[in-house]
Amino acid sequence: MRHVLRAVVAICAALGISLAFTGSAQAASNPVTVCGSGYYVQSSHELGLYLETGGPQAIVYLLYNSSTGYNCAVTVVTGEQIGNPVNVGIRAEGGAWINDPGNYNSYAGPVRVKAAGKCVQYMGSTRWWSSSSPYTDTYTSPLGWCG
């Protein structure tokens, strides 16, 4: 199925026909929309490669809400949206990871942690394809964003 979709995309691109994905993937392209009002982006990291555009397959974000004291992490799929394995995680210093792994079309998460007086760490991963071979890209931040 993946090969058929790639062929259709390539043919449409060659003919100048644009394809649009609809549904939650477009709405979720903004990590603030996923985490909720009051959150702002503190950090992000690109994951993988989407060969059709040369951009990332996904981007993992760390957000913070100063009103609630919560940190939020989300991995937003920006490339091929066909249920690839995607993960996001967050933890407060000294605490356990809170993860949301799955085969997602639009995003993994949100995951939240309140970390008053502690630093936080976030991670994300995704699978991407090159020459019909799967690759996995994982990023884990250092501890930071202390509050």
PDB file of N, CA and C in Angstrom, residues 88-129:
ATOM      1  N   VAL A  88       6.110   9.981  21.948  1.00  0.00           N
ATOM      2  CA  VAL A  88       6.478  11.192  22.654  1.00  0.00           C
ATOM      3  C   VAL A  88       6.575  10.828  24.130  1.00  0.00           C
ATOM      4  N   GLY A  89       7.492  11.491  24.827  1.00  0.00           N
ATOM      5  CA  GLY A  89       7.637  11.240  26.256  1.00  0.00           C
ATOM      6  C   GLY A  89       8.107  12.483  26.975  1.00  0.00           C
ATOM      7  N   ILE A  90       7.820  12.526  28.265  1.00  0.00           N
ATOM      8  CA  ILE A  90       8.246  13.638  29.110  1.00  0.00           C
ATOM      9  C   ILE A  90       8.455  13.107  30.519  1.00  0.00           C
ATOM     10  N   ARG A  91       9.384  13.733  31.238  1.00  0.00           N
ATOM     11  CA  ARG A  91       9.579  13.359  32.637  1.00  0.00           C
ATOM     12  C   ARG A  91      10.128  14.547  33.407  1.00  0.00           C
ATOM     13  N   ALA A  92       9.760  14.609  34.669  1.00  0.00           N
ATOM     14  CA  ALA A  92      10.340  15.587  35.579  1.00  0.00           C
ATOM     15  C   ALA A  92      11.602  14.963  36.169  1.00  0.00           C
ATOM     16  N   GLU A  93      12.567  15.774  36.495  1.00  0.00           N
ATOM     17  CA  GLU A  93      13.825  15.306  37.071  1.00  0.00           C
ATOM     18  C   GLU A  93      13.554  14.361  38.241  1.00  0.00           C
ATOM     19  N   GLY A  94      14.142  13.159  38.176  1.00  0.00           N
ATOM     20  CA  GLY A  94      13.956  12.155  39.211  1.00  0.00           C
ATOM     21  C   GLY A  94      12.697  11.328  39.059  1.00  0.00           C
ATOM     22  N   GLY A  95      11.853  11.660  38.084  1.00  0.00           N
ATOM     23  CA  GLY A  95      10.592  10.946  37.885  1.00  0.00           C
ATOM     24  C   GLY A  95      10.649   9.967  36.736  1.00  0.00           C
ATOM     25  N   ALA A  96       9.568   9.232  36.569  1.00  0.00           N
ATOM     26  CA  ALA A  96       9.458   8.245  35.496  1.00  0.00           C
ATOM     27  C   ALA A  96       8.980   8.908  34.202  1.00  0.00           C
ATOM     28  N   TRP A  97       9.296   8.282  33.090  1.00  0.00           N
ATOM     29  CA  TRP A  97       8.831   8.754  31.790  1.00  0.00           C
ATOM     30  C   TRP A  97       7.332   8.523  31.655  1.00  0.00           C
ATOM     31  N   ILE A  98       6.659   9.496  31.071  1.00  0.00           N
ATOM     32  CA  ILE A  98       5.254   9.367  30.662  1.00  0.00           C
ATOM     33  C   ILE A  98       5.295   9.363  29.138  1.00  0.00           C
ATOM     34  N   ASN A  99       4.898   8.261  28.514  1.00  0.00           N
ATOM     35  CA  ASN A  99       5.014   8.082  27.059  1.00  0.00           C
ATOM     36  C   ASN A  99       3.656   7.863  26.410  1.00  0.00           C
ATOM     37  N   ASP A 100       3.605   8.136  25.113  1.00  0.00           N
ATOM     38  CA  ASP A 100       2.423   7.832  24.311  1.00  0.00           C
ATOM     39  C   ASP A 100       2.869   7.271  22.960  1.00  0.00           C
ATOM     40  N   PRO A 101       3.273   5.986  22.933  1.00  0.00           N
ATOM     41  CA  PRO A 101       3.664   5.374  21.664  1.00  0.00           C
ATOM     42  C   PRO A 101       2.451   4.833  20.920  1.00  0.00           C
ATOM     43  N   GLY A 102       2.535   4.824  19.598  1.00  0.00           N
ATOM     44  CA  GLY A 102       1.464   4.240  18.793  1.00  0.00           C
ATOM     45  C   GLY A 102       1.705   4.464  17.320  1.00  0.00           C
ATOM     46  N   ASN A 103       0.833   3.914  16.491  1.00  0.00           N
ATOM     47  CA  ASN A 103       0.884   4.129  15.048  1.00  0.00           C
ATOM     48  C   ASN A 103      -0.087   5.262  14.726  1.00  0.00           C
ATOM     49  N   TYR A 104       0.444   6.462  14.648  1.00  0.00           N
ATOM     50  CA  TYR A 104      -0.386   7.656  14.509  1.00  0.00           C
ATOM     51  C   TYR A 104      -0.227   8.314  13.144  1.00  0.00           C
ATOM     52  N   ASN A 105      -1.311   8.913  12.661  1.00  0.00           N
ATOM     53  CA  ASN A 105      -1.284   9.668  11.415  1.00  0.00           C
ATOM     54  C   ASN A 105      -0.983  11.139  11.638  1.00  0.00           C
ATOM     55  N   SER A 106      -1.306  11.669  12.804  1.00  0.00           N
ATOM     56  CA  SER A 106      -1.176  13.115  12.996  1.00  0.00           C
ATOM     57  C   SER A 106      -0.259  13.505  14.138  1.00  0.00           C
ATOM     58  N   TYR A 107      -0.407  12.893  15.307  1.00  0.00           N
ATOM     59  CA  TYR A 107       0.486  13.233  16.409  1.00  0.00           C
ATOM     60  C   TYR A 107       0.409  12.196  17.515  1.00  0.00           C
ATOM     61  N   ALA A 108       1.488  12.136  18.312  1.00  0.00           N
ATOM     62  CA  ALA A 108       1.524  11.349  19.539  1.00  0.00           C
ATOM     63  C   ALA A 108       1.473  12.330  20.698  1.00  0.00           C
ATOM     64  N   GLY A 109       0.719  11.988  21.723  1.00  0.00           N
ATOM     65  CA  GLY A 109       0.554  12.871  22.863  1.00  0.00           C
ATOM     66  C   GLY A 109      -0.824  13.495  22.824  1.00  0.00           C
ATOM     67  N   PRO A 110      -1.020  14.502  23.588  1.00  0.00           N
ATOM     68  CA  PRO A 110      -0.034  15.161  24.446  1.00  0.00           C
ATOM     69  C   PRO A 110       0.208  14.379  25.735  1.00  0.00           C
ATOM     70  N   VAL A 111       1.410  14.533  26.276  1.00  0.00           N
ATOM     71  CA  VAL A 111       1.750  14.020  27.596  1.00  0.00           C
ATOM     72  C   VAL A 111       2.161  15.222  28.439  1.00  0.00           C
ATOM     73  N   ARG A 112       1.768  15.206  29.708  1.00  0.00           N
ATOM     74  CA  ARG A 112       1.994  16.366  30.573  1.00  0.00           C
ATOM     75  C   ARG A 112       2.626  15.948  31.888  1.00  0.00           C
ATOM     76  N   VAL A 113       3.392  16.883  32.469  1.00  0.00           N
ATOM     77  CA  VAL A 113       3.964  16.688  33.795  1.00  0.00           C
ATOM     78  C   VAL A 113       4.095  18.051  34.465  1.00  0.00           C
ATOM     79  N   LYS A 114       3.788  18.089  35.755  1.00  0.00           N
ATOM     80  CA  LYS A 114       3.992  19.299  36.543  1.00  0.00           C
ATOM     81  C   LYS A 114       5.338  19.140  37.224  1.00  0.00           C
ATOM     82  N   ALA A 115       6.212  20.111  37.063  1.00  0.00           N
ATOM     83  CA  ALA A 115       7.585  19.949  37.534  1.00  0.00           C
ATOM     84  C   ALA A 115       8.071  21.187  38.281  1.00  0.00           C
ATOM     85  N   ALA A 116       7.285  21.666  39.221  1.00  0.00           N
ATOM     86  CA  ALA A 116       7.675  22.846  39.995  1.00  0.00           C
ATOM     87  C   ALA A 116       8.991  22.576  40.714  1.00  0.00           C
ATOM     88  N   GLY A 117       9.969  23.462  40.520  1.00  0.00           N
ATOM     89  CA  GLY A 117      11.267  23.334  41.172  1.00  0.00           C
ATOM     90  C   GLY A 117      12.156  22.246  40.605  1.00  0.00           C
ATOM     91  N   LYS A 118      11.764  21.651  39.480  1.00  0.00           N
ATOM     92  CA  LYS A 118      12.560  20.587  38.865  1.00  0.00           C
ATOM     93  C   LYS A 118      12.790  20.894  37.395  1.00  0.00           C
ATOM     94  N   CYS A 119      13.760  20.202  36.834  1.00  0.00           N
ATOM     95  CA  CYS A 119      14.013  20.297  35.398  1.00  0.00           C
ATOM     96  C   CYS A 119      13.195  19.212  34.694  1.00  0.00           C
ATOM     97  N   VAL A 120      12.990  19.387  33.393  1.00  0.00           N
ATOM     98  CA  VAL A 120      12.253  18.393  32.616  1.00  0.00           C
ATOM     99  C   VAL A 120      13.103  17.902  31.453  1.00  0.00           C
ATOM    100  N   GLN A 121      12.710  16.777  30.934  1.00  0.00           N
ATOM    101  CA  GLN A 121      13.355  16.154  29.779  1.00  0.00           C
ATOM    102  C   GLN A 121      12.238  15.647  28.882  1.00  0.00           C
ATOM    103  N   TYR A 122      12.425  15.764  27.567  1.00  0.00           N
ATOM    104  CA  TYR A 122      11.413  15.266  26.645  1.00  0.00           C
ATOM    105  C   TYR A 122      12.057  14.439  25.554  1.00  0.00           C
ATOM    106  N   MET A 123      11.256  13.588  24.914  1.00  0.00           N
ATOM    107  CA  MET A 123      11.771  12.741  23.828  1.00  0.00           C
ATOM    108  C   MET A 123      10.686  12.531  22.792  1.00  0.00           C
ATOM    109  N   GLY A 124      11.129  12.168  21.597  1.00  0.00           N
ATOM    110  CA  GLY A 124      10.211  11.830  20.520  1.00  0.00           C
ATOM    111  C   GLY A 124      10.885  10.873  19.557  1.00  0.00           C
ATOM    112  N   SER A 125      10.072  10.118  18.844  1.00  0.00           N
ATOM    113  CA  SER A 125      10.619   9.223  17.822  1.00  0.00           C
ATOM    114  C   SER A 125       9.586   9.033  16.722  1.00  0.00           C
ATOM    115  N   THR A 126      10.083   8.647  15.562  1.00  0.00           N
ATOM    116  CA  THR A 126       9.215   8.344  14.428  1.00  0.00           C
ATOM    117  C   THR A 126       9.946   7.414  13.473  1.00  0.00           C
ATOM    118  N   ARG A 127       9.179   6.778  12.609  1.00  0.00           N
ATOM    119  CA  ARG A 127       9.762   5.972  11.539  1.00  0.00           C
ATOM    120  C   ARG A 127       9.596   6.747  10.237  1.00  0.00           C
ATOM    121  N   TRP A 128      10.598   6.662   9.384  1.00  0.00           N
ATOM    122  CA  TRP A 128      10.526   7.272   8.068  1.00  0.00           C
ATOM    123  C   TRP A 128      11.138   6.315   7.061  1.00  0.00           C
ATOM    124  N   TRP A 129      10.901   6.570   5.788  1.00  0.00           N
ATOM    125  CA  TRP A 129      11.273   5.630   4.728  1.00  0.00           C
ATOM    126  C   TRP A 129      12.201   6.281   3.719  1.00  0.00           C
TER     127      TRP A 129
END
